[in-house]
XYZ file of C-alpha atoms in Angstrom:
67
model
C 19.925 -15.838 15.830
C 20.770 -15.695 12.291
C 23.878 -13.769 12.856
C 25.054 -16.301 15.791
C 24.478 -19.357 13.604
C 26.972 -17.238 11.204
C 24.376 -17.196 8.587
C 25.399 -14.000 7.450
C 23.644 -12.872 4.069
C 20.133 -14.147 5.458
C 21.173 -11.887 8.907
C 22.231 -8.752 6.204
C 18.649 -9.235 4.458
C 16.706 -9.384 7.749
C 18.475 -6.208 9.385
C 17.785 -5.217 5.762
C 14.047 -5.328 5.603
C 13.554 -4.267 9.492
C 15.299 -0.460 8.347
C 13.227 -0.581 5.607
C 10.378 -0.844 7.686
C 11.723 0.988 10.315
C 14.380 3.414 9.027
C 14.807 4.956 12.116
C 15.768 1.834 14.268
C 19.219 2.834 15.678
C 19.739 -0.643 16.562
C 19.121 -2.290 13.280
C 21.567 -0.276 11.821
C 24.258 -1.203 14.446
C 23.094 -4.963 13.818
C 23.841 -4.420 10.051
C 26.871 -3.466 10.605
C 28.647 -5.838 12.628
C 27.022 -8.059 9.670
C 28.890 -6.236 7.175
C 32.020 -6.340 9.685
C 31.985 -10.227 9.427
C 31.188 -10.051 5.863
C 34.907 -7.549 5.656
C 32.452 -5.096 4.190
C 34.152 -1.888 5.987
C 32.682 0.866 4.262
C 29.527 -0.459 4.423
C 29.622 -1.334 8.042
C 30.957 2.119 8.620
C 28.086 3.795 7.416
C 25.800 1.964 9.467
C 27.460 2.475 12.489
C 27.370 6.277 11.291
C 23.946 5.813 10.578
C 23.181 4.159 14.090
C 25.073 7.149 15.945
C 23.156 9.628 13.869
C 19.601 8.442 15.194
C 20.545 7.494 18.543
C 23.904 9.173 20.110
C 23.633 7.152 22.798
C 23.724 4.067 21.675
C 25.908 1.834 23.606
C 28.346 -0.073 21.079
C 27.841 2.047 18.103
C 30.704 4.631 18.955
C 33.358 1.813 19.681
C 32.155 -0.034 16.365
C 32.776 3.196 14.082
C 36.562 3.214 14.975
């Protein structure tokens, strides 16, 4: 919701404190980094999507967002 309203840093800080309560959330990681996409925050976003694709290969977007 957040991220739709283009609230952006309160998005990054939710996706934020959801991996740090759930580090292994594939999709929280993914949802970080198309923040950090919109924020121009490549590197960043890049290791997220990494970090997505790491815990769940599988996941849908996550391979088309790392390129």
């Amino acid at each position: 919701v957040l991220f739709a309203k283009g609230e952006l840093a309160s998005a990054a800080n939710t996706y934020r404190e959801l991996i740090r309560q759930q580090p292994a959330s594939a999709e929280a990681h993914n949802n970080l980094g198309l923040v950090l996409l919109q924020e121009n925050d490549f590197a960043a976003a890049g290791q997220e999507f990494r970090r997505a694709l790491e815990l769940q290969p599988s996941l849908g977007p996550a391979p088309q967002n790392v390129q």
